[in-house]
Coordinates of N, CA and C in Angstrom, one line a residue:
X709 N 13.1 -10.3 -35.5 CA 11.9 -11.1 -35.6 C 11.7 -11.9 -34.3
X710 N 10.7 -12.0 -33.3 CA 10.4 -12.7 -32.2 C 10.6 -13.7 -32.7
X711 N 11.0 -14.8 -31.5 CA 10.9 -16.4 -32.1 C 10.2 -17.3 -30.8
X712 N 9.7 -17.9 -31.1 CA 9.1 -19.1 -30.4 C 10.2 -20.5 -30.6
X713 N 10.9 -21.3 -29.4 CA 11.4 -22.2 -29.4 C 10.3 -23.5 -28.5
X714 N 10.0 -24.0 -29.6 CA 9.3 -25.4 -28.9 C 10.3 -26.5 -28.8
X715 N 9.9 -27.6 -27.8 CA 10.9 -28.2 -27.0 C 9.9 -29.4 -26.5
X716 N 9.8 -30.3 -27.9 CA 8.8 -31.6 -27.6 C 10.1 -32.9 -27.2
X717 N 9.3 -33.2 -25.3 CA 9.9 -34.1 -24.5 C 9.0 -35.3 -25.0
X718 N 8.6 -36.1 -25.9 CA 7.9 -37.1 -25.8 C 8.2 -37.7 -27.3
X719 N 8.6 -39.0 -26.9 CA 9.3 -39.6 -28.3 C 8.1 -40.9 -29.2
X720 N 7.4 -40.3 -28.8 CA 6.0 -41.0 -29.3 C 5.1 -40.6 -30.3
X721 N 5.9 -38.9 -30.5 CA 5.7 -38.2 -32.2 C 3.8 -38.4 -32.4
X722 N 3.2 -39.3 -33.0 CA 2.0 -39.3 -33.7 C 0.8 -40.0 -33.2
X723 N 1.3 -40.2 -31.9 CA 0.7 -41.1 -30.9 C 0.7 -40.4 -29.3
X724 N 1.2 -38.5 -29.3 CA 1.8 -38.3 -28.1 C 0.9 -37.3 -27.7
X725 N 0.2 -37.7 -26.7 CA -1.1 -36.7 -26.3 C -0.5 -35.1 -26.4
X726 N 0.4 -34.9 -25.5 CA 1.1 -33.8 -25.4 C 1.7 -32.9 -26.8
X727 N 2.1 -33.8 -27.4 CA 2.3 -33.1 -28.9 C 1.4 -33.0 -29.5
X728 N 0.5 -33.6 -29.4 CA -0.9 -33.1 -29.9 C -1.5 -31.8 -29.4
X729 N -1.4 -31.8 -27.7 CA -1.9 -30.1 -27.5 C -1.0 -28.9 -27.7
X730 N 0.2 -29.2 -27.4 CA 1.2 -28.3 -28.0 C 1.1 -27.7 -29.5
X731 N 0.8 -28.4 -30.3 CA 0.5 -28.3 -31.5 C -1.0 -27.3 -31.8
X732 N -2.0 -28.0 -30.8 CA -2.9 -26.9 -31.5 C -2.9 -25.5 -30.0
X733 N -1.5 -25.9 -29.4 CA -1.9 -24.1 -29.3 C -1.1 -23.3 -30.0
X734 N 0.1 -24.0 -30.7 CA 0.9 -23.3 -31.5 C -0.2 -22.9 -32.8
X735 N -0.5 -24.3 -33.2 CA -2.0 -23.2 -34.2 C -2.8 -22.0 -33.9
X736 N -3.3 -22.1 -32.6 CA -4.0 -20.6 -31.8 C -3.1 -19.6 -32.1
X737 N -2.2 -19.7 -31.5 CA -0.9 -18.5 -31.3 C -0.9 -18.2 -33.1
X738 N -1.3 -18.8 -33.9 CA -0.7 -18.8 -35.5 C -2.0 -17.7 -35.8
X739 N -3.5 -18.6 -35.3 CA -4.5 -17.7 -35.7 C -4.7 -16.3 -35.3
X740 N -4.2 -16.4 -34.1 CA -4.5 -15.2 -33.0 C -3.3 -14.0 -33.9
X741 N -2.5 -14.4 -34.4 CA -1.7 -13.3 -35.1 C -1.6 -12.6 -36.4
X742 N -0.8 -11.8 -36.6 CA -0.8 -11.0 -38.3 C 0.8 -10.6 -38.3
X743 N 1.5 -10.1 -37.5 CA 2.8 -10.2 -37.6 C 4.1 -11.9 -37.8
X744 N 5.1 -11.6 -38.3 CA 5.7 -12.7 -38.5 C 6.7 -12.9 -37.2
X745 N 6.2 -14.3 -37.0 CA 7.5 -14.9 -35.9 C 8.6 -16.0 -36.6
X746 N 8.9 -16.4 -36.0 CA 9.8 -17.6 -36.2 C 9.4 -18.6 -35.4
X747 N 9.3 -19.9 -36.0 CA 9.2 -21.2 -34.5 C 10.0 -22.2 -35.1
X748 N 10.6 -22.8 -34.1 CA 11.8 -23.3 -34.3 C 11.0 -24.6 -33.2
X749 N 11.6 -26.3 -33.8 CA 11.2 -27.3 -32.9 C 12.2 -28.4 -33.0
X750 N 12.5 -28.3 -31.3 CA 13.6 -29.3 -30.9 C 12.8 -31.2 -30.6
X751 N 13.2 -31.9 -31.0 CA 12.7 -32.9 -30.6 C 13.8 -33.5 -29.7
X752 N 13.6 -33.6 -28.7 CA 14.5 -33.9 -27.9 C 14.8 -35.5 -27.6
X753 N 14.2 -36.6 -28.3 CA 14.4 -37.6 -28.7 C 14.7 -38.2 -30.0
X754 N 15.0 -37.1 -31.0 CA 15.9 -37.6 -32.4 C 17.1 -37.9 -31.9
X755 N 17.7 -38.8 -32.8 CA 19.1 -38.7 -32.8 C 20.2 -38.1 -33.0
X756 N 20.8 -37.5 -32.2 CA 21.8 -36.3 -32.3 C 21.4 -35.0 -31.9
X757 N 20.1 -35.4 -31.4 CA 19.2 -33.9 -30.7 C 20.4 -33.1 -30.1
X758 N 20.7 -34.1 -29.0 CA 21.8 -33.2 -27.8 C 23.0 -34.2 -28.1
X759 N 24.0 -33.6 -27.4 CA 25.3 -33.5 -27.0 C 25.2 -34.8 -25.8
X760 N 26.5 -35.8 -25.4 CA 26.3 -35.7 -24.1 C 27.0 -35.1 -23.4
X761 N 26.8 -35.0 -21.8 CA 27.1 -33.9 -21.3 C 27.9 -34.9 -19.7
X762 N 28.9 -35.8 -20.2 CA 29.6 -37.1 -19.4 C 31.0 -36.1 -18.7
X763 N 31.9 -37.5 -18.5 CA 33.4 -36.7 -18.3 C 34.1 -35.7 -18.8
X764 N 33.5 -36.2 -19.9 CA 34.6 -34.6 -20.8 C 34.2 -33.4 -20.6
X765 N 32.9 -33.9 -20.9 CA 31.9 -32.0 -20.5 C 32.0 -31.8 -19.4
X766 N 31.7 -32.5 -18.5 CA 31.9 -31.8 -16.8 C 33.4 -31.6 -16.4
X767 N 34.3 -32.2 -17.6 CA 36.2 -31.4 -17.0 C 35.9 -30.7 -17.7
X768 N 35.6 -30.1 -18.8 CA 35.3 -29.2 -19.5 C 35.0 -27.3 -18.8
X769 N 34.1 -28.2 -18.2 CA 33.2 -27.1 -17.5 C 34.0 -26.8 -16.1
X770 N 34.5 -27.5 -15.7 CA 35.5 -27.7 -14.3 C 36.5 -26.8 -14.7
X771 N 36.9 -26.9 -16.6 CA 38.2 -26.1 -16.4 C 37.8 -24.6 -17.0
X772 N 36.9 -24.5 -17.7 CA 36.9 -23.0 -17.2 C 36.2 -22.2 -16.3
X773 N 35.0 -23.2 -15.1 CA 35.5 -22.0 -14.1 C 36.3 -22.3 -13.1
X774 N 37.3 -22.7 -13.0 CA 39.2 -23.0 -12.7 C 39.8 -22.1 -13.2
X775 N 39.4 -21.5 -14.1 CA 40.6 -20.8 -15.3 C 41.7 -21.7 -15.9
X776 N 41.7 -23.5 -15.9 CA 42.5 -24.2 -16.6 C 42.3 -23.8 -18.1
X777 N 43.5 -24.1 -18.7 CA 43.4 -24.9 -20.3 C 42.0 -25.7 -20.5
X778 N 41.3 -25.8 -21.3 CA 40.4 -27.1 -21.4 C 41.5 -27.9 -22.3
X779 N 41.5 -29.2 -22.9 CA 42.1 -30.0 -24.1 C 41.1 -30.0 -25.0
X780 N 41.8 -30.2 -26.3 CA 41.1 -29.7 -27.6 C 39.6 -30.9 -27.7
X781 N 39.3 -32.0 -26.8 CA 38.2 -33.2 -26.4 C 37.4 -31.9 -26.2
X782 N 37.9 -31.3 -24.6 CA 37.1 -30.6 -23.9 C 36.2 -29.0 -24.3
X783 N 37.4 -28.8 -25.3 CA 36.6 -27.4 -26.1 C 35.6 -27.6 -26.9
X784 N 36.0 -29.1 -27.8 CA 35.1 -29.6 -28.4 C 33.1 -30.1 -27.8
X785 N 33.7 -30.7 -26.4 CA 32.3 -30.8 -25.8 C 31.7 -29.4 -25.4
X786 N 32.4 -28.7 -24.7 CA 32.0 -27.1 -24.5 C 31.1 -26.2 -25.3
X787 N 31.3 -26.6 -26.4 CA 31.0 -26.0 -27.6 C 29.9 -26.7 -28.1
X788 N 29.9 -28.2 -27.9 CA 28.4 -28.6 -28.3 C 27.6 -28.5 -27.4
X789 N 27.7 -27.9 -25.7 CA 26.7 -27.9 -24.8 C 26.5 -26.0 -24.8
X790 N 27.1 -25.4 -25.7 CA 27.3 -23.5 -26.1 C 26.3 -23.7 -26.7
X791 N 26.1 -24.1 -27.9 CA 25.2 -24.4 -29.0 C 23.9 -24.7 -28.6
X792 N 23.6 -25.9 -28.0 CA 22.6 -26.0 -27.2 C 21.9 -24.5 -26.3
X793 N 22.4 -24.2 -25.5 CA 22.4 -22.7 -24.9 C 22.1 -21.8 -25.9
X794 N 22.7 -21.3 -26.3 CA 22.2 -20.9 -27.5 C 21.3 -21.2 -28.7
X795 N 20.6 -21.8 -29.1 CA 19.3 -21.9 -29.4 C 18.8 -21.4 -28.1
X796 N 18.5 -22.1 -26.9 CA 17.7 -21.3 -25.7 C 17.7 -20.5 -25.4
X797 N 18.7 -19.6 -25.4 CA 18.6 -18.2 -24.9 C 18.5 -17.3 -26.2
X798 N 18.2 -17.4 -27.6 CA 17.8 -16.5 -28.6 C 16.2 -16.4 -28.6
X799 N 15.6 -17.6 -28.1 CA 14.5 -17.3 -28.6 C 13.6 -16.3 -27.8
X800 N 12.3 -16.0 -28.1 CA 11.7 -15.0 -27.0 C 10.7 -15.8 -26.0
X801 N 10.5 -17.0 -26.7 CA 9.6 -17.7 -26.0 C 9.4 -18.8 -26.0
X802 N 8.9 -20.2 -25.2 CA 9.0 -21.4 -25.2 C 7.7 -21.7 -25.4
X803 N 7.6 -23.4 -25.9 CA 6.3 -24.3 -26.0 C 6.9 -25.5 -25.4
X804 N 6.7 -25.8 -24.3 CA 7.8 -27.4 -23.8 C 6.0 -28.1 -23.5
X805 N 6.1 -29.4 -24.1 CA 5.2 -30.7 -23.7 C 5.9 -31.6 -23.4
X806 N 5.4 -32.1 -21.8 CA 6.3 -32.8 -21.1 C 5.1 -33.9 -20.3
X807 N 5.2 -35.2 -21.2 CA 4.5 -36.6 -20.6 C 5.4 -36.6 -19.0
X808 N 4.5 -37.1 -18.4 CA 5.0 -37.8 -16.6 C 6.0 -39.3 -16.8
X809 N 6.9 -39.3 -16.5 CA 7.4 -40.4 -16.6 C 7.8 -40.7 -15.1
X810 N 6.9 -41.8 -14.7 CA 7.9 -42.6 -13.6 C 7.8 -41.4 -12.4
X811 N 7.0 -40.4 -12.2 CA 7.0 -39.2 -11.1 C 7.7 -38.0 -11.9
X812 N 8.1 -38.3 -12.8 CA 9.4 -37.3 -13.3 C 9.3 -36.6 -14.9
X813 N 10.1 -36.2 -14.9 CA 9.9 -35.3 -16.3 C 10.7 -36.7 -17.2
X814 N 10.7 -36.6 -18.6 CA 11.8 -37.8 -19.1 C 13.1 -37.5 -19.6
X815 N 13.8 -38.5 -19.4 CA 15.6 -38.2 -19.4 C 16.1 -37.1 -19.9
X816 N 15.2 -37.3 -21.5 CA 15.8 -36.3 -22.6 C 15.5 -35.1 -22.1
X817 N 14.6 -34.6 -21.6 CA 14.3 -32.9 -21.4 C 15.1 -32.8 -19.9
X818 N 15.4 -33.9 -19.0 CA 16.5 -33.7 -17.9 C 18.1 -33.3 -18.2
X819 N 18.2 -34.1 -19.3 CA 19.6 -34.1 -20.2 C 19.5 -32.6 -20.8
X820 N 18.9 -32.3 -21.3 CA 18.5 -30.7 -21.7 C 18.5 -29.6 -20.9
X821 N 17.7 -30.1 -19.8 CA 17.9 -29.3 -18.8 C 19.7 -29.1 -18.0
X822 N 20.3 -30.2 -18.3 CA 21.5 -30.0 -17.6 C 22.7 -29.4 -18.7
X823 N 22.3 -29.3 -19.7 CA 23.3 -29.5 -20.7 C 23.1 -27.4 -20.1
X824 N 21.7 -27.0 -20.8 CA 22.0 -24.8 -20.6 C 21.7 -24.9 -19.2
X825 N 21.6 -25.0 -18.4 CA 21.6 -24.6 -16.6 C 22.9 -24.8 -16.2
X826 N 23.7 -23.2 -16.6 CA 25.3 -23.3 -16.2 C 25.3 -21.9 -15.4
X827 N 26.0 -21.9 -14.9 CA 26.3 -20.5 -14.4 C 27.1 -19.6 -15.2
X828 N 26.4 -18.5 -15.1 CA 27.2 -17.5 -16.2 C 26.5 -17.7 -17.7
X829 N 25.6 -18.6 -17.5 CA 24.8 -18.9 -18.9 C 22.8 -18.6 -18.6
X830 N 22.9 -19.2 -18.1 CA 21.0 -19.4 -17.8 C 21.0 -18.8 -16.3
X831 N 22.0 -18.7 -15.4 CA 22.0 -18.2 -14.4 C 23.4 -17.7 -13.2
X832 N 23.2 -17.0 -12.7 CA 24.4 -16.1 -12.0 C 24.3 -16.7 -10.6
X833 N 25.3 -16.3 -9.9 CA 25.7 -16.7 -8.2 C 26.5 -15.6 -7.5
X834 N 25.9 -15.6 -6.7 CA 26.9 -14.6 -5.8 C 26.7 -14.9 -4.2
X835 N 27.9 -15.2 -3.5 CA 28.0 -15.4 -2.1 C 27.2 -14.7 -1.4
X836 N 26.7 -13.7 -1.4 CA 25.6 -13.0 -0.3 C 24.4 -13.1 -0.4
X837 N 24.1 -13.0 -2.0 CA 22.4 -13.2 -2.3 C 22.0 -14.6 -2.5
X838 N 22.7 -15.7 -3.5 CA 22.6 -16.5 -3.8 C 22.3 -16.6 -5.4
X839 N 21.5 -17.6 -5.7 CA 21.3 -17.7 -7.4 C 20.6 -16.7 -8.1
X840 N 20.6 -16.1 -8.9 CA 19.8 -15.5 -9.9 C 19.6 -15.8 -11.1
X841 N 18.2 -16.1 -11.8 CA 18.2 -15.7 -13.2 C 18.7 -15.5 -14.1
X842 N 19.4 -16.0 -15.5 CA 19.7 -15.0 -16.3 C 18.4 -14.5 -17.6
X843 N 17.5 -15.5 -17.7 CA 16.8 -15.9 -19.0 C 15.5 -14.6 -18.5
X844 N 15.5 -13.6 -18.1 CA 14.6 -12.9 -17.7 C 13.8 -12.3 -19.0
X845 N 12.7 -11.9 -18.9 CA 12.0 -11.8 -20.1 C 11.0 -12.3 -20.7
X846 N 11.4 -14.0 -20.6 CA 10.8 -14.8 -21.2 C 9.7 -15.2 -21.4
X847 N 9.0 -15.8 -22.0 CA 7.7 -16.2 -21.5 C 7.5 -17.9 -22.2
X848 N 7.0 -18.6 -21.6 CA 6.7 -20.2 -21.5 C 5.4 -20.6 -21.4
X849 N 4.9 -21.7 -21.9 CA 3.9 -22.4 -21.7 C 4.4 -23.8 -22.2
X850 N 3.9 -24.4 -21.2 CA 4.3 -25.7 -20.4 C 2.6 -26.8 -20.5
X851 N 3.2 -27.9 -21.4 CA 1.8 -28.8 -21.4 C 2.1 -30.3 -20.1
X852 N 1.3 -30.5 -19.4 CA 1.8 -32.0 -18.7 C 1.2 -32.8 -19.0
X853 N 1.2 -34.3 -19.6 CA -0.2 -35.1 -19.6 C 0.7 -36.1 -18.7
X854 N -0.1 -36.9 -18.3 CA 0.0 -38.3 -17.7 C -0.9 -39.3 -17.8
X855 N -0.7 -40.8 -17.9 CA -1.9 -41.6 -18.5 C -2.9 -41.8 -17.1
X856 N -2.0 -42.4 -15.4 CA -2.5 -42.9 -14.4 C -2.6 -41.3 -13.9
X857 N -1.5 -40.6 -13.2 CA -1.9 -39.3 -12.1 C -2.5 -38.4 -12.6
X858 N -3.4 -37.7 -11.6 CA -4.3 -36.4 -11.5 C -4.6 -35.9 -10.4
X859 N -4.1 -34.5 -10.1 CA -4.4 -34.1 -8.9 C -5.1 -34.1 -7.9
X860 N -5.0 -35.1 -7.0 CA -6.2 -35.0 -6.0 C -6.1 -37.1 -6.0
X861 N -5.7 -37.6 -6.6 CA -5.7 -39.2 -6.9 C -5.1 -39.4 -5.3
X862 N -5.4 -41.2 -5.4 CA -4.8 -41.4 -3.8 C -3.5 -41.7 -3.9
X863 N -2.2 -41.8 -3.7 CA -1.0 -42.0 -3.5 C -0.9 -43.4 -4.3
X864 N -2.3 -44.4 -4.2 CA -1.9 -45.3 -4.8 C -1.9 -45.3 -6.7
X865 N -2.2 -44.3 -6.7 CA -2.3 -43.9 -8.2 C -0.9 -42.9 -8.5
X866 N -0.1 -43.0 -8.3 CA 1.6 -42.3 -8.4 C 1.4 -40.4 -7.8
X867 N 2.6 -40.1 -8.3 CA 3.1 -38.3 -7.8 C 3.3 -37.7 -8.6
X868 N 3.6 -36.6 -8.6 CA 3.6 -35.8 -10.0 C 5.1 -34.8 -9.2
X869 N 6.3 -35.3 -9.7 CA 7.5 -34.8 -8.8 C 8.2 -33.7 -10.2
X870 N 7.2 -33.9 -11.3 CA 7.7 -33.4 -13.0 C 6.9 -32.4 -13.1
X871 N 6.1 -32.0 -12.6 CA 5.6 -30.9 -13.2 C 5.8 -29.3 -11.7
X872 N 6.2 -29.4 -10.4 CA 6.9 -29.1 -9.8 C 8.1 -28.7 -9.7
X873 N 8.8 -29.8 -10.2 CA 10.3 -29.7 -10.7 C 10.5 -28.6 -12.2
X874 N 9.5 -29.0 -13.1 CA 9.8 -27.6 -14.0 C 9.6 -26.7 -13.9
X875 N 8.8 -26.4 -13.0 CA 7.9 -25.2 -12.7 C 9.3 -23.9 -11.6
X876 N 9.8 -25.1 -10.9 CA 11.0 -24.3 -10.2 C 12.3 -24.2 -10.9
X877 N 12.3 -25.4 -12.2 CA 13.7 -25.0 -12.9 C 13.3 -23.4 -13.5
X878 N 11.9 -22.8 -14.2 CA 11.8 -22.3 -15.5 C 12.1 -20.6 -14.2
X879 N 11.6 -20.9 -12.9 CA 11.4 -19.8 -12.0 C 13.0 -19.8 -11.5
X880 N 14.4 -20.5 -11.4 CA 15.4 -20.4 -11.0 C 16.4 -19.9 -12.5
X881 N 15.9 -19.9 -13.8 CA 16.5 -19.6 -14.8 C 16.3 -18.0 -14.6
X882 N 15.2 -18.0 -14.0 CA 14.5 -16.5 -14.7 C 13.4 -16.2 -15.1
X883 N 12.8 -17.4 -15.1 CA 11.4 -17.5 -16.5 C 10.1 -17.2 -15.0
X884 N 9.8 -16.2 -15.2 CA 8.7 -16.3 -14.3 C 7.5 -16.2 -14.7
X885 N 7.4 -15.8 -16.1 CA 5.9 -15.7 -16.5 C 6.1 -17.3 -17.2
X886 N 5.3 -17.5 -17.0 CA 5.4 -19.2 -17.4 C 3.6 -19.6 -17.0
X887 N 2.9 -20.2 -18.4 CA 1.7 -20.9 -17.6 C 2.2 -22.6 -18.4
X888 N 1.1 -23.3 -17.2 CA 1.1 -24.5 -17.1 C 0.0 -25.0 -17.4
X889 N -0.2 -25.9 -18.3 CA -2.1 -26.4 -18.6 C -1.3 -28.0 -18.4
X890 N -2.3 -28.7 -18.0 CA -2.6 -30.4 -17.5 C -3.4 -31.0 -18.3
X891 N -3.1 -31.9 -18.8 CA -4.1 -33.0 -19.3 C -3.3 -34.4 -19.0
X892 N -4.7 -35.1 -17.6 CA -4.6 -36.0 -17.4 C -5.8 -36.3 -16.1
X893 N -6.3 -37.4 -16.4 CA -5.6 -39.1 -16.4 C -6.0 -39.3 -17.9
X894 N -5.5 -40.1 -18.4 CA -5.9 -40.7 -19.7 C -6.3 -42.4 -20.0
X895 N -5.9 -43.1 -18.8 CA -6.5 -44.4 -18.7 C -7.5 -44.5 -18.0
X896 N -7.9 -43.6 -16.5 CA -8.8 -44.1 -15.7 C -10.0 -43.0 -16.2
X897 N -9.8 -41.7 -17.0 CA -10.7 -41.1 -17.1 C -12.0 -41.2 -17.9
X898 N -13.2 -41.6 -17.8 CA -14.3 -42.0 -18.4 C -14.4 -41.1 -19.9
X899 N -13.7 -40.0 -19.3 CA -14.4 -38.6 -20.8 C -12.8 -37.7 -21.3
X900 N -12.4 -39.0 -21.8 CA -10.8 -38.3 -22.0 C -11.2 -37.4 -22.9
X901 N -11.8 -37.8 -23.9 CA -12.1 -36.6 -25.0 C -12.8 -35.4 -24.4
X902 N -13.8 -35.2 -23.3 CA -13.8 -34.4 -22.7 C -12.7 -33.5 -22.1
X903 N -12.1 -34.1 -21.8 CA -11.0 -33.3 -20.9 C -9.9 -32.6 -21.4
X904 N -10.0 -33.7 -23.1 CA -9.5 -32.6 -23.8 C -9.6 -31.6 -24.3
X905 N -10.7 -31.2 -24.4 CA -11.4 -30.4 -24.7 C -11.1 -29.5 -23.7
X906 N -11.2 -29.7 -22.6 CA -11.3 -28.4 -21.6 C -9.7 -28.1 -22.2
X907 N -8.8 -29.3 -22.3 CA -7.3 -28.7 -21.8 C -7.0 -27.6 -23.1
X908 N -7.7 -28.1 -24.6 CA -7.7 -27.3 -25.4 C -8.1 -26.1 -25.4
X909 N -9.3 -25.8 -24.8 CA -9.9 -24.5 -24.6 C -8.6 -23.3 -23.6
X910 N -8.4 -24.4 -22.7 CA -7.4 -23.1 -21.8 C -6.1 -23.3 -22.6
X911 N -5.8 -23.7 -23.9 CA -4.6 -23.6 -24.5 C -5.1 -22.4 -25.4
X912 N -5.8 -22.5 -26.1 CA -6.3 -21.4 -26.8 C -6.5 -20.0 -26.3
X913 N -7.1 -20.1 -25.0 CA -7.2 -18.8 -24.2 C -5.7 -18.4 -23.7
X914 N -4.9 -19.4 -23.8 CA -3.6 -18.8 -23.1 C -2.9 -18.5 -24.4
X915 N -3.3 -19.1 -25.8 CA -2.5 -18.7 -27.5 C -3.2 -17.2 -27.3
X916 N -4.4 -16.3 -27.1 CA -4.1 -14.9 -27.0 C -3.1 -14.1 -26.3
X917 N -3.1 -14.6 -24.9 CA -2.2 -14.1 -24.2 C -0.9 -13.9 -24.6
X918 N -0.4 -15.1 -24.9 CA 1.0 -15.3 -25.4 C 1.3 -14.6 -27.0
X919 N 0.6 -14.5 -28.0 CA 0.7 -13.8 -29.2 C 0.9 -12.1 -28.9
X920 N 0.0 -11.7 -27.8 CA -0.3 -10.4 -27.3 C 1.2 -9.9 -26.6
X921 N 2.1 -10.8 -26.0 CA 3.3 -10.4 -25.2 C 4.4 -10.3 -26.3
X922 N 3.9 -11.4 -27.2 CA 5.1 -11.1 -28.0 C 5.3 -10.1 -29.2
X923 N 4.1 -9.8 -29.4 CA 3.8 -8.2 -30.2 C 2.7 -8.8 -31.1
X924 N 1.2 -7.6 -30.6 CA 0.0 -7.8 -31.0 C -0.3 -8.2 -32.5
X925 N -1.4 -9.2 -32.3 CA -1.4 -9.7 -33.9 C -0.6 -10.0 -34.7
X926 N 0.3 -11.1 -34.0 CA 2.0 -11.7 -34.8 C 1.0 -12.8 -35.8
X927 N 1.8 -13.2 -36.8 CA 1.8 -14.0 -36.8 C 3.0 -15.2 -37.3
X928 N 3.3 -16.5 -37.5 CA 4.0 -17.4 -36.7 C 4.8 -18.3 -38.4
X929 N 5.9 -17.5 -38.5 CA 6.6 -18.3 -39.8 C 7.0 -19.7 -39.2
X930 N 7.0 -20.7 -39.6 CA 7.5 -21.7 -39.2 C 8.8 -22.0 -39.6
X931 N 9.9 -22.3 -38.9 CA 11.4 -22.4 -39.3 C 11.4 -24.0 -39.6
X932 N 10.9 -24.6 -38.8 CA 11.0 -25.9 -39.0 C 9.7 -26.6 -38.0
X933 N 9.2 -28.0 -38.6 CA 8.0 -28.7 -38.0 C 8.5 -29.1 -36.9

C-alpha cells in the first residue's frame, strides 16, 4: 500500500498557518483519489517525537563507521536514530510544513534532519564522484509560511536561508521531484486571506499531480492525525 509520511515542523498545532495548508492539500490528495494509501503524521514538536542525537549518538555513529564495538548506551542511541530513518525511508511520499524561523527552518525539523542524513542510510559517498542520493523515487511537497519575509522584500524585512536550505537537503538525499508552495507575508500583507487562497489553489493543483504519481485515483486511509 503507498504511504504518505507528513512531517508537521510547527508547534503551534491550531493556530499554525502551515498546518492548516498542509492539511487541506492532504484533503485534495484524499478527494482527488479512489485507491487506499496510508498517511502517517509526525509532529516533530511532541514530546518524545525524536531521539537526541548528542555524544552518545555521534560515538555511536563514529563507531560503526570505525568498525569499533559500539557500548550497549551507544547501540541503544543507534537504534533510536534507525527508527527514525526508518519511518522515512518506507514511505513513498512526503507533506513537510515548515514556518521561517529566525532565516531558518526550526530546531525540530533541523534535529530531524540530522538524526536520517547518514551515509549508507539517506545517502552514499564515494571518493571520485562525491555524495549521492539514496531516497530516490520519492516525491515531496513542501509548504513555507512566514509572518515578516516575501520574496522580493528589502533586506530590511529578513532572508529566507529555510526554504533554500530544504530545497538542497531533499535534492542531496535524492528527492528531486519535490514542489514547493509559499505562503507569506502574514503581518504586512493587506489580503492575507487572499493569498491564501492563491496558496490553496496551487496546493490543490499540485494534490492531482501528487495522487496521479502515487497510483491513479488513490485514495488516502489515515494511519494517524
Amino acid at each position: 500500500m503507498p504511504s504518505i509520511l507528513h512531517i508537521n515542523a510547527s508547534p503551534r498545532y491550531a493556530t499554525s498557518d502551515s498546518l492548516r495548508l498542509a492539511r487541506h492539500f492532504i484533503d485534495s490528495v484524499q478527494a482527488a483519489a479512489s485507491e487506499t494509501f496510508e498517511l502517517e503524521t509526525l509532529n516533530l514538536f511532541d514530546d518524545g517525537a525524536l531521539p537526541a542525537f548528542g555524544r552518545t549518538a555521534a560515538a555511536a555513529k563514529m563507531a560503526v563507521f570505525t568498525g569499533q564495538d559500539q557500548t550497549p548506551d551507544q547501540v541503544a542511541a543507534w537504534e533510536s536514530a534507525r527508527a527514525v530513518f526508518e519511518q522515512f525511508a518506507s514511505a513513498d511520499a512526503y507533506v513537510f510544513n515548515i514556518p521561517l524561523w529566525n532565516s531558518g527552518v526550526p530546531y525540530a525539523l533541523k534535529q530531524w534532519i540530522d538524526i536520517v542524513t547518514q551515509p549508507g542510510w539517506s545517502f552514499g559517498f564515494d571518493a571520485e564522484t562525491g555524495y549521492s542520493g539514496l531516497m530516490e523515487g520519492k516525491h515531496a511537497l513542501a509548504i513555507h509560511t512566514s509572518g515578516v519575509y516575501s520574496p522580493g522584500v528589502s533586506p530590511a524585512f529578513g532572508s529566507d536561508f529555510g526554504s533554500t536550505y530544504f530545497a538542497d537537503w531533499l535534492s542531496f538525499v535524492g528527492i528531486e521531484d519535490a514542489t514547493h508552495v509559499r505562503f507569506a507575508p502574514t503581518v504586512l500583507n493587506a489580503d492575507v486571506e487572499g493569498t491564501r487562497r492563491v496558496a490553496e489553489s496551487e496546493l490543490s493543483d499540485a494534490a492531482l499531480l501528487f495522487a496521479g504519481k502515487l497510483g491513479a485515483e488513490a485514495k488516502l486511509q489515515f494511519a494517524s492525525d
